Coordinates of C-alpha atoms in Angstrom, one line a residue:
Chain A
X85 CA -23.4 37.6 18.2
X86 CA -25.4 40.9 18.3
X87 CA -22.4 42.3 16.2
X88 CA -23.2 40.3 13.1
X89 CA -24.0 42.9 10.4
X90 CA -27.1 42.3 8.0
X91 CA -24.6 41.3 5.3
X92 CA -22.6 38.8 6.6
X93 CA -25.8 37.0 8.2
X94 CA -27.5 37.3 4.9
X95 CA -24.1 35.5 3.5
X96 CA -24.2 33.1 6.3
X97 CA -27.9 32.4 6.3
X98 CA -27.9 31.3 2.6
X99 CA -31.6 31.9 2.0
X100 CA -32.8 31.5 5.7
X101 CA -35.1 34.0 7.5
X102 CA -33.0 36.5 8.9
X103 CA -31.7 35.5 12.5
X104 CA -32.3 31.7 11.9
X105 CA -28.2 30.9 11.9
X106 CA -28.0 32.9 15.6
X107 CA -30.8 30.6 16.9
X108 CA -29.0 27.7 15.7
X109 CA -25.8 28.6 17.0
X110 CA -27.2 29.3 20.6
X111 CA -28.8 25.7 20.4
X112 CA -25.6 24.5 19.4
X113 CA -23.6 26.4 21.9
X114 CA -25.9 25.5 24.6
X115 CA -25.6 21.9 24.0
X116 CA -21.8 21.8 23.6
X117 CA -22.0 23.8 27.0
X118 CA -24.2 21.1 28.5
X119 CA -21.5 18.7 27.4
X120 CA -24.3 17.1 25.2
X121 CA -23.5 15.1 22.4
X122 CA -23.6 17.1 18.6
X123 CA -25.2 14.1 16.1
X124 CA -24.7 14.3 12.5
X125 CA -28.3 15.5 11.6
X126 CA -27.8 18.5 14.3
X127 CA -27.1 21.7 12.9
X128 CA -23.3 22.8 13.4
X129 CA -21.0 25.9 12.6
X130 CA -19.4 25.1 9.3
X131 CA -15.6 25.8 11.2
X132 CA -17.0 23.1 13.5
X133 CA -17.7 20.8 10.8
X134 CA -14.4 21.7 9.0
X135 CA -12.0 21.2 11.9
X136 CA -13.3 18.0 12.8
X137 CA -13.3 16.9 8.9
X138 CA -9.7 17.8 9.3
X139 CA -8.3 16.6 12.4
X140 CA -10.8 13.2 11.8
X141 CA -9.3 12.6 8.3
X142 CA -5.6 13.3 9.6
X143 CA -6.5 10.5 12.9
X144 CA -7.6 8.4 10.3
X145 CA -4.6 8.6 7.6
X146 CA -2.5 8.5 10.4
X147 CA -3.6 4.6 11.3
X148 CA -3.3 3.9 7.6
X149 CA 0.3 5.3 7.4
X150 CA 1.0 4.1 10.5
X151 CA 1.0 0.5 9.4
X152 CA 3.9 0.8 7.2
X153 CA 6.7 1.1 9.8
X154 CA 5.6 -1.7 11.7
X155 CA 4.5 -4.0 8.5
X156 CA 8.7 -3.7 7.8
X157 CA 8.9 -5.8 10.4
X158 CA 5.9 -8.6 10.1
X159 CA 8.2 -10.4 7.8
X160 CA 11.3 -10.5 10.3
X161 CA 9.6 -11.1 13.5
X162 CA 11.9 -12.8 15.6
X163 CA 9.7 -15.6 17.3
X164 CA 6.5 -17.0 15.6
X165 CA 4.2 -15.4 19.0
X166 CA 5.7 -12.0 18.1
X167 CA 4.4 -11.8 14.5
X168 CA 1.2 -13.5 15.4
X169 CA 0.8 -10.4 17.7
X170 CA 2.4 -7.9 15.3
X171 CA 0.1 -8.9 12.4
X172 CA -3.1 -8.4 14.8
X173 CA -2.0 -5.1 15.7
X174 CA -1.4 -3.9 11.6
X175 CA -5.1 -5.5 11.3
X176 CA -5.9 -3.3 14.2
X177 CA -4.8 -0.5 12.5
X178 CA -6.3 -0.3 9.3
X179 CA -9.6 -1.2 11.4
X180 CA -9.4 1.8 13.3
X181 CA -8.5 3.7 9.5
X182 CA -12.2 2.2 8.8
X183 CA -14.0 3.3 11.7
X184 CA -12.4 6.8 11.5
X185 CA -13.1 7.1 8.0
X186 CA -16.7 6.6 8.4
X187 CA -17.1 8.7 11.1
X188 CA -15.7 11.6 9.0
X189 CA -18.3 10.6 6.4
X190 CA -21.2 11.5 8.9
X191 CA -19.9 15.1 8.0
X192 CA -20.6 14.7 4.3
X193 CA -17.3 14.0 3.2
X194 CA -16.1 10.9 1.5
X195 CA -13.5 8.1 2.2
X196 CA -12.4 8.6 -1.5
X197 CA -12.0 12.4 -1.4
X198 CA -10.2 11.9 2.2
X199 CA -7.7 9.9 0.7
X200 CA -7.2 11.4 -2.9
X201 CA -6.3 14.5 -0.2
X202 CA -3.8 12.5 1.5
X203 CA -2.4 10.9 -1.1
X204 CA -1.8 14.5 -3.0
X205 CA -0.5 16.1 0.2
X206 CA -3.1 18.1 0.8
X207 CA -4.3 16.3 4.4
X208 CA -1.3 15.6 7.3
X209 CA -1.1 12.6 9.0
X210 CA 1.0 12.1 12.1
X211 CA 4.7 13.6 12.3
X212 CA 6.0 10.5 14.1
X213 CA 5.5 7.9 11.3
X214 CA 8.0 9.8 9.3
X215 CA 10.6 8.2 11.1
X216 CA 11.9 4.8 10.4
X217 CA 11.8 1.4 12.2
X218 CA 15.7 0.1 12.1
X219 CA 15.5 -2.5 14.4
X220 CA 13.1 -5.2 15.9
X221 CA 13.3 -3.1 19.1
X222 CA 11.7 -0.4 16.9
X223 CA 8.2 -2.3 17.2
X224 CA 8.6 -2.5 20.9
X225 CA 9.7 1.5 21.3
X226 CA 6.1 2.2 18.8
X227 CA 3.7 0.2 21.1
X228 CA 5.2 1.8 24.0
X229 CA 6.0 5.4 23.4
X230 CA 4.0 6.0 20.1
X231 CA 0.7 4.3 21.2
X232 CA 1.3 5.5 24.5
X233 CA 1.6 9.1 23.4
X234 CA -1.6 8.6 21.0
X235 CA -3.6 7.3 24.2
X236 CA -2.7 10.0 26.0
X237 CA -4.1 12.1 23.2
X238 CA -7.1 9.9 22.2
X239 CA -8.5 9.4 25.7
X240 CA -10.1 12.8 26.2
X241 CA -11.4 12.7 22.7
X242 CA -13.7 9.5 23.9
X243 CA -15.3 12.8 25.5
X244 CA -15.2 14.4 22.4
X245 CA -18.2 16.6 21.6
X246 CA -19.1 15.1 18.1
X247 CA -21.0 11.9 19.1
X248 CA -19.4 9.6 16.2
X249 CA -15.6 10.6 16.7
X250 CA -16.3 9.9 20.6
X251 CA -17.7 6.3 20.1
X252 CA -15.0 5.6 17.4
X253 CA -12.3 6.6 20.3
X254 CA -13.9 4.5 22.5
X255 CA -13.4 1.2 20.5
X256 CA -9.8 2.5 19.3
X257 CA -8.3 3.3 23.0
X258 CA -9.2 -0.1 24.1
X259 CA -7.2 -1.8 21.2
X260 CA -4.5 0.9 21.6
X261 CA -4.2 0.0 25.3
X262 CA -3.3 -3.4 24.1
X263 CA -0.8 -2.6 21.9
X264 CA 0.9 -0.3 24.0
X265 CA 0.9 -3.1 27.0
X266 CA 2.3 -5.6 24.2
X267 CA 5.0 -3.3 23.0
X268 CA 6.2 -2.1 26.6
X269 CA 6.4 -6.2 27.4
X270 CA 8.3 -6.8 24.0
X271 CA 10.8 -4.2 25.3
X272 CA 11.0 -5.4 28.7
X273 CA 12.0 -9.1 27.0
X274 CA 14.9 -7.4 25.1
X275 CA 16.1 -5.3 28.1
X276 CA 16.4 -8.3 30.1
X277 CA 17.5 -10.4 27.3
X278 CA 21.2 -10.6 25.8
X279 CA 23.5 -7.5 26.2
X280 CA 22.6 -7.5 22.5
X281 CA 19.5 -7.2 23.1
X282 CA 19.2 -5.0 25.7
X283 CA 21.4 -2.4 23.7
X284 CA 18.9 -2.6 21.0
X285 CA 15.8 -1.7 23.2
X286 CA 18.1 1.6 24.7
X287 CA 18.9 2.4 20.9
X288 CA 15.4 2.4 20.3
X289 CA 14.0 4.5 22.9
X290 CA 16.7 6.7 22.2
X291 CA 15.6 7.7 18.4
X292 CA 11.7 7.2 19.5
X293 CA 11.5 9.7 23.0
X294 CA 11.7 12.8 21.1
X295 CA 9.6 12.5 18.4
X296 CA 6.9 10.9 20.6
X297 CA 6.7 14.3 22.6
X298 CA 6.6 16.1 19.4
X299 CA 3.3 14.0 18.5
X300 CA 1.4 16.4 21.0
X301 CA 1.8 19.2 18.6
X302 CA 3.4 22.2 18.8
X303 CA 3.6 24.2 22.2
X304 CA 0.5 25.6 23.3
X305 CA 1.4 29.3 22.5
X306 CA 1.8 28.1 18.6
X307 CA -1.2 26.1 18.1
X308 CA -3.2 27.5 16.0
X309 CA -6.6 25.2 16.3
X310 CA -6.0 24.9 20.2
X311 CA -8.4 27.6 21.2
X312 CA -11.3 26.8 18.9
X313 CA -10.9 22.9 19.8
X314 CA -11.2 23.4 23.1
X315 CA -13.9 25.6 23.4
X316 CA -15.7 23.2 21.4
X317 CA -15.1 20.5 23.7
X318 CA -13.0 18.5 20.4
X319 CA -10.6 19.0 22.7
X320 CA -10.1 19.1 26.4
X321 CA -6.4 19.7 27.2
X322 CA -3.7 21.6 26.0
X323 CA -0.9 20.3 24.2
X324 CA 1.6 20.9 27.1
X325 CA -0.7 19.6 29.8
X326 CA -0.9 15.9 27.5
X327 CA 2.7 16.0 26.9
X328 CA 3.1 17.0 30.8
X329 CA 1.4 14.0 31.3
X330 CA 3.0 11.6 28.7
X331 CA 6.1 12.4 30.1
X332 CA 5.3 12.1 34.1
X333 CA 3.8 8.4 32.8
X334 CA 6.8 7.5 31.0
X335 CA 9.8 8.0 33.1
X336 CA 8.7 5.7 36.0
X337 CA 7.9 2.9 33.3
X338 CA 11.0 3.7 31.9
X339 CA 12.6 3.0 35.3
X340 CA 11.1 -0.4 35.8
X341 CA 12.1 -1.4 31.9
X342 CA 15.8 -0.7 33.1
X343 CA 16.0 1.8 30.2
X344 CA 17.0 5.2 30.7
X345 CA 15.2 8.4 28.4
X346 CA 17.8 10.2 26.3
X347 CA 17.1 13.7 28.1
X348 CA 19.8 15.2 30.1
X349 CA 17.4 17.8 32.0
X350 CA 14.7 15.4 32.6
X351 CA 14.3 15.5 36.3
X352 CA 11.6 15.6 39.4
X353 CA 10.5 18.9 40.2
X354 CA 9.3 19.1 43.5
X355 CA 7.6 22.2 43.8
X356 CA 5.3 21.5 40.5
X357 CA 4.9 18.2 41.1
X358 CA 5.7 17.0 37.6
X359 CA 9.1 16.1 35.7
X360 CA 10.8 19.2 33.8
X361 CA 12.0 18.1 30.8
X362 CA 14.6 19.3 27.8
X363 CA 13.3 21.5 24.9
X364 CA 12.5 19.9 22.2
X365 CA 14.1 20.5 18.6
X366 CA 10.8 22.4 17.2
X367 CA 12.8 22.6 14.1
X368 CA 13.1 19.4 13.2
X369 CA 9.4 18.9 13.8
X370 CA 8.3 21.6 11.3
X371 CA 10.9 20.1 9.0
X372 CA 9.3 17.0 9.4
X373 CA 5.6 18.3 8.7
X374 CA 6.8 20.5 5.4
X375 CA 7.6 16.6 4.2
X376 CA 11.4 16.6 4.6
X377 CA 11.6 14.3 7.5
X378 CA 13.3 10.7 6.8
X379 CA 10.6 8.7 5.3
X380 CA 8.0 11.5 4.4
X381 CA 8.6 10.5 0.8
X382 CA 8.8 6.6 1.0
X383 CA 5.4 6.6 2.8
X384 CA 3.5 8.5 0.9
X385 CA 5.1 7.1 -2.2
X386 CA 3.9 3.3 -0.9
X387 CA 0.6 4.8 -0.2
X388 CA 0.3 6.0 -3.5
X389 CA 1.5 2.6 -5.3
X390 CA -1.1 0.8 -3.2
X391 CA -4.1 3.1 -4.2
X392 CA -2.8 3.2 -8.0
X393 CA -1.7 -0.6 -8.3
X394 CA -5.5 -1.5 -6.5
X395 CA -7.5 0.6 -8.8
X396 CA -7.9 -2.2 -11.0
X397 CA -9.1 -4.6 -8.3
X398 CA -11.4 -1.8 -7.2
X399 CA -12.8 -1.1 -10.8
X400 CA -13.4 -5.0 -11.0
X401 CA -15.5 -5.0 -7.6
X402 CA -18.0 -2.0 -9.1
X403 CA -17.8 -3.5 -12.6
X404 CA -18.9 -7.2 -10.7
X405 CA -21.6 -5.3 -8.6
X406 CA -23.0 -2.9 -11.6
X407 CA -23.2 -6.1 -13.9
X408 CA -25.1 -8.7 -10.7
X409 CA -27.6 -6.0 -9.9
X410 CA -28.4 -5.3 -13.2
X411 CA -29.0 -8.6 -13.8
X412 CA -31.2 -9.2 -10.4
X413 CA -33.7 -6.2 -11.0
X414 CA -33.8 -7.7 -14.7
X415 CA -35.1 -10.9 -13.0
X416 CA -37.1 -9.2 -10.6
X417 CA -39.0 -7.4 -13.4
X418 CA -38.9 -10.3 -15.6
Chain B
X175 CA 5.4 -36.4 12.9
X176 CA 6.0 -35.7 8.9
X177 CA 2.2 -35.0 8.4
X178 CA 2.2 -32.1 11.2
X179 CA 5.0 -30.6 9.9
X180 CA 3.9 -30.5 6.0
X181 CA 0.6 -29.1 7.1
X182 CA 2.3 -26.6 9.7
X183 CA 4.7 -26.1 6.9
X184 CA 1.8 -25.2 4.6
X185 CA 0.3 -22.6 6.9
X186 CA 3.2 -21.1 8.1
X187 CA 4.2 -20.2 4.7
X188 CA 1.5 -19.1 3.2
X189 CA 1.1 -16.7 6.4
X190 CA 4.3 -15.4 6.0
X191 CA 3.1 -14.4 2.0
X192 CA 0.3 -13.0 3.1
X193 CA 1.8 -10.9 6.0
X194 CA 3.6 -9.1 3.0
X195 CA 0.5 -7.3 1.5
X196 CA 0.0 -5.3 5.0
X197 CA 0.3 -1.8 3.8
X198 CA -0.2 -2.4 0.2
X199 CA -3.5 -4.1 -0.7
X200 CA -5.6 -2.7 -2.7
X201 CA -8.5 -1.4 -0.6
X202 CA -8.7 -1.3 3.3
X203 CA -11.2 -4.0 3.5
X204 CA -8.4 -6.1 2.0
X205 CA -5.7 -5.1 4.8
X206 CA -8.1 -6.3 6.9
X207 CA -9.1 -9.7 5.1
X208 CA -5.8 -10.7 4.3
X209 CA -4.1 -10.0 7.8
X210 CA -6.7 -12.1 9.2
X211 CA -6.2 -15.1 7.1
X212 CA -2.9 -14.8 7.7
X213 CA -3.1 -14.8 11.1
X214 CA -5.7 -18.0 10.8
X215 CA -2.7 -19.5 9.2
X216 CA -0.2 -18.4 11.8
X217 CA -2.3 -20.0 14.2
X218 CA -3.1 -23.6 12.7
X219 CA 0.9 -23.2 12.3
X220 CA 1.8 -23.0 15.7
X221 CA -0.7 -25.4 16.9
X222 CA 1.3 -27.8 14.2
X223 CA 4.4 -27.4 14.5
X224 CA 4.2 -27.6 18.3
X225 CA 3.1 -31.3 17.8
X226 CA 6.4 -31.9 16.3
X227 CA 8.7 -29.8 18.5
X228 CA 9.4 -26.1 19.2
X229 CA 7.5 -24.0 17.1
X230 CA 10.4 -21.2 16.7
X231 CA 13.5 -23.5 16.4
X232 CA 11.2 -25.2 13.3
X233 CA 10.1 -22.0 11.8
X234 CA 13.5 -20.1 12.5
X235 CA 16.1 -23.0 12.3
X236 CA 15.8 -25.2 9.6
X237 CA 17.1 -24.7 6.0
X238 CA 15.2 -24.8 3.0
X239 CA 15.8 -28.2 2.4
X240 CA 14.1 -29.4 5.7
X241 CA 10.5 -27.6 4.7
X242 CA 7.7 -30.0 4.1
X243 CA 5.2 -27.2 2.4
X244 CA 3.9 -27.5 -1.0
X245 CA 5.4 -25.4 -3.4
X246 CA 2.5 -23.6 -4.4
X247 CA 2.2 -21.9 -0.9
X248 CA 5.8 -20.5 -1.7
X249 CA 5.1 -18.6 -4.6
X250 CA 5.6 -15.0 -4.7
X251 CA 2.2 -12.6 -4.3
X252 CA 2.2 -11.3 -7.9
X253 CA -0.4 -9.2 -8.6
X254 CA -3.6 -9.3 -6.6
X255 CA -5.4 -11.8 -8.8
X256 CA -2.1 -13.8 -8.8
X257 CA -2.8 -13.9 -4.6
X258 CA -6.2 -14.5 -5.2
X259 CA -5.7 -17.2 -7.2
X260 CA -3.1 -19.2 -4.8
X261 CA -6.1 -18.4 -2.0
X262 CA -8.6 -20.3 -4.1
X263 CA -6.8 -23.2 -4.8
X264 CA -5.6 -23.7 -1.4
X265 CA -8.2 -22.7 0.9
X266 CA -10.6 -25.0 -1.2
X267 CA -7.5 -27.8 -0.7
X268 CA -7.5 -27.2 2.8
X269 CA -11.1 -27.1 3.3
X270 CA -11.5 -30.8 1.8
X271 CA -8.5 -31.8 3.8
X272 CA -9.7 -30.7 7.1
X273 CA -13.3 -31.6 6.6
X274 CA -12.1 -35.3 6.1
X275 CA -9.7 -34.6 9.2
X276 CA -12.2 -33.3 11.3
X277 CA -14.8 -36.4 10.7
X278 CA -12.0 -38.9 11.6
X279 CA -10.3 -40.0 14.1
X280 CA -6.8 -38.8 13.6
X281 CA -4.3 -36.2 15.8
X282 CA -5.6 -33.5 14.1
X283 CA -9.0 -34.3 14.5
X284 CA -9.6 -31.5 16.8
X285 CA -7.1 -29.0 15.3
X286 CA -9.2 -29.6 12.2
X287 CA -13.1 -29.0 13.5
X288 CA -11.2 -25.6 14.7
X289 CA -9.6 -24.8 11.5
X290 CA -12.5 -26.1 9.2
X291 CA -14.6 -23.0 10.0
X292 CA -11.7 -20.3 9.7
X293 CA -10.8 -22.3 6.3
X294 CA -14.3 -22.1 5.1
X295 CA -14.1 -18.0 5.3
X296 CA -10.6 -18.0 3.6
X297 CA -12.3 -20.2 0.6
X298 CA -15.3 -18.0 1.0
X299 CA -13.2 -14.5 0.7
X300 CA -10.9 -16.6 -2.7
X301 CA -14.1 -17.7 -4.6
X302 CA -16.0 -14.1 -4.2
X303 CA -12.8 -12.6 -5.3
X304 CA -12.6 -14.8 -8.2
X305 CA -15.8 -14.2 -9.3
X306 CA -15.3 -10.3 -9.0
X307 CA -12.0 -10.4 -10.7
X308 CA -12.9 -13.5 -13.7
X309 CA -16.6 -11.3 -14.2
X310 CA -15.1 -8.0 -13.4
X311 CA -13.7 -5.4 -16.2
X312 CA -11.5 -6.8 -19.2
X313 CA -8.8 -6.3 -17.5
X314 CA -9.3 -7.7 -14.3
X315 CA -10.7 -11.2 -16.2
X316 CA -7.4 -11.1 -18.2
X317 CA -5.0 -11.1 -14.6
X318 CA -7.6 -13.6 -13.1
X319 CA -6.8 -15.6 -16.3
X320 CA -3.0 -15.0 -15.9
X321 CA -3.2 -16.3 -11.8
X322 CA -5.5 -19.1 -12.7
X323 CA -2.9 -20.4 -15.3
X324 CA 0.8 -19.8 -13.4
X325 CA -0.3 -21.4 -10.4
X326 CA -2.1 -24.3 -12.3
X327 CA 1.0 -26.6 -12.2
X328 CA 1.3 -26.5 -8.6
X329 CA -1.8 -28.0 -7.4
X330 CA -1.4 -31.8 -8.5
X331 CA 1.3 -32.1 -5.6
X332 CA -1.8 -30.9 -3.0
X333 CA -3.1 -34.5 -3.9
X334 CA 0.2 -36.7 -3.2
X335 CA -0.8 -38.3 -0.1
X336 CA 1.3 -37.2 3.0
X337 CA 2.6 -40.0 5.1
X338 CA 0.3 -40.0 8.7
X339 CA -2.5 -38.4 7.5
X340 CA -5.2 -41.1 7.1
X341 CA -7.7 -39.6 4.4
X342 CA -9.2 -40.7 1.1
X343 CA -6.9 -38.6 -1.0
X344 CA -8.9 -39.3 -4.4
X345 CA -12.0 -38.1 -3.4
X346 CA -10.2 -35.0 -2.3
X347 CA -8.7 -34.6 -5.6
X348 CA -12.0 -35.0 -7.3
X349 CA -13.8 -32.5 -4.5
X350 CA -11.3 -29.9 -4.8
X351 CA -11.2 -30.3 -9.1
X352 CA -14.9 -30.2 -9.2
X353 CA -15.2 -27.2 -6.8
X354 CA -12.4 -25.4 -8.1
X355 CA -14.0 -26.0 -11.9
X356 CA -17.2 -24.7 -11.2
X357 CA -16.1 -21.3 -9.4
X358 CA -14.0 -20.8 -12.5
X359 CA -16.5 -21.6 -15.0
X360 CA -18.8 -19.2 -12.6
X361 CA -16.3 -16.7 -12.7
X362 CA -16.5 -16.4 -16.8
X363 CA -12.4 -18.2 -16.6
X364 CA -11.3 -21.0 -18.8
X365 CA -10.2 -24.1 -16.5
X366 CA -6.5 -24.4 -17.3
X367 CA -6.0 -27.8 -19.7
X368 CA -2.5 -28.2 -18.9
X369 CA -1.0 -30.9 -16.8
X370 CA -1.6 -30.2 -12.5
X371 CA 2.0 -30.9 -11.9
X372 CA 5.4 -30.2 -13.9
X373 CA 8.3 -32.5 -13.3
X374 CA 9.4 -30.7 -11.0
X375 CA 6.7 -30.0 -8.9
X376 CA 4.7 -33.4 -8.2
X377 CA 5.4 -33.8 -4.7
X378 CA 8.7 -31.8 -4.4
X379 CA 7.8 -29.9 -1.5
X380 CA 6.9 -32.2 0.5
X381 CA 10.4 -34.2 0.6
X382 CA 12.0 -30.7 0.8
X383 CA 12.7 -29.3 -2.9
X384 CA 11.6 -25.9 -3.4
X385 CA 11.4 -23.3 -5.8
X386 CA 14.1 -20.6 -5.8
X387 CA 12.1 -17.6 -4.6
X388 CA 11.4 -19.5 -1.1
X389 CA 14.6 -19.6 -0.1
X390 CA 14.8 -15.6 -0.4
X391 CA 11.9 -16.0 1.7
X392 CA 12.9 -17.5 4.7
X393 CA 16.3 -15.9 4.4
X394 CA 14.4 -12.7 5.4
X395 CA 11.6 -14.5 7.6
X396 CA 14.9 -16.4 9.9
X397 CA 17.7 -13.5 9.8
X398 CA 17.2 -12.0 13.1
X399 CA 16.2 -14.7 14.8
X400 CA 19.5 -16.7 13.6
X401 CA 21.6 -13.3 14.3
X402 CA 21.0 -13.9 18.0
X403 CA 21.3 -17.8 19.1
X404 CA 19.6 -18.7 22.0
X405 CA 18.0 -15.4 22.5
X406 CA 14.2 -14.9 23.7
X407 CA 12.4 -12.8 22.3

């Protein structure tokens, strides 16, 4: 930090005495190094704040957009028990979105602003939700693989340096683990069911396996935010480490399910004590991120439509609240 | 058990309609609330249908003419005001009905005692939204009035006595009218003047005579289950 020029300090410090930011930054760095939690009122570097807003918004948006592929099957769930489980899950996702928007709001942004950015395509959501749910088994595959990947990613976030995010993740991870087990159990029932059901389960795993591996993000050598996020202890493990961990967890689970994973290069590597697996189609990943996946347009259009068609409802709630607060205040002063 | 089927079908069908809102609600809090109500209703439906037979056989393998729900609950969602009007009418009915059942000694007393707590929440939710929309903006007022008017003719059927439900139907009817009238008036809305039952709706759902959208609703609901006869899920 000694290399910061007077000019740069003046810009960053905006009126504070010279050297103030260095002191704050040193305190911040020390807190992060000591595994202390950063809280909303603490000083934090602008880039730390921006990075968290970006990640938490993307996480919240993923919960909200992620309701769509599953909600697609609520009306067709094949038993009342499964229908109840699925409705409860989609409801939990809306709840997770709410926690995460609240957590993001502690950083000085607003839910409305974040939703506007999502609707304008200026903030992202997880690439996985741009794939379609074509059969009932997809609901199970999403539970097992997509929620499984999310948990692998999110459990370390329970120790994230930013307190409100870490605490939101503790609650979310509990519910996600529950969903993941339910998804696994759904697939197990199908796999052991009729030949048509087994085939449905295998087909779903074939279609969701690779997109699930892409959920961990680009490989470490191409990940723009990784190094900084790890220094700040927002992230604890690299994308590739987490992806490897996920593959190692899934292989025995797939065997127990009686299903195969669609990767001819997947095999145990005795030397590494981990599984080797085939190459991910990063071009497909990039295309989906750019908005050219199978459902990008549909997902965003539905989200925008719900928001636009709901605007008169939100306006009514505001108008009613204003009217009746005014009346109450009037009575109080009268 | 005509009675369990009638009450179970009401809950099953309305739950399905509310489930159609998932991912489409005007605000995130309503995603949670509508799904919550749908889940409560589905839970009630499962208990009631299980009194009659296998819940899935009853839900998935009966044809349209064998369903015993009132026509009100099968009405399509429409806009949010339309959905809220349906909720107001039905939750008020269900609360008064379950209160009476919970106080009695019928086989439904236990279920009703549990369900009435859920339904009190549903009614509270519907009443608050009726007030916000009715007494909100000019547009929301107009939409709420339209929903209230459009569904009015399906409300008379709620008070057709159901065989096996031993309650005072007359007081259910008057209690309902009093409660709904009070909420609509407070919401600056006009209580519809027309008859509560059209020629086609008086008691019809309970006899398996439904409205056209219902057939498509159960076609969607049942298609996967019916495509795999005998399979477990």
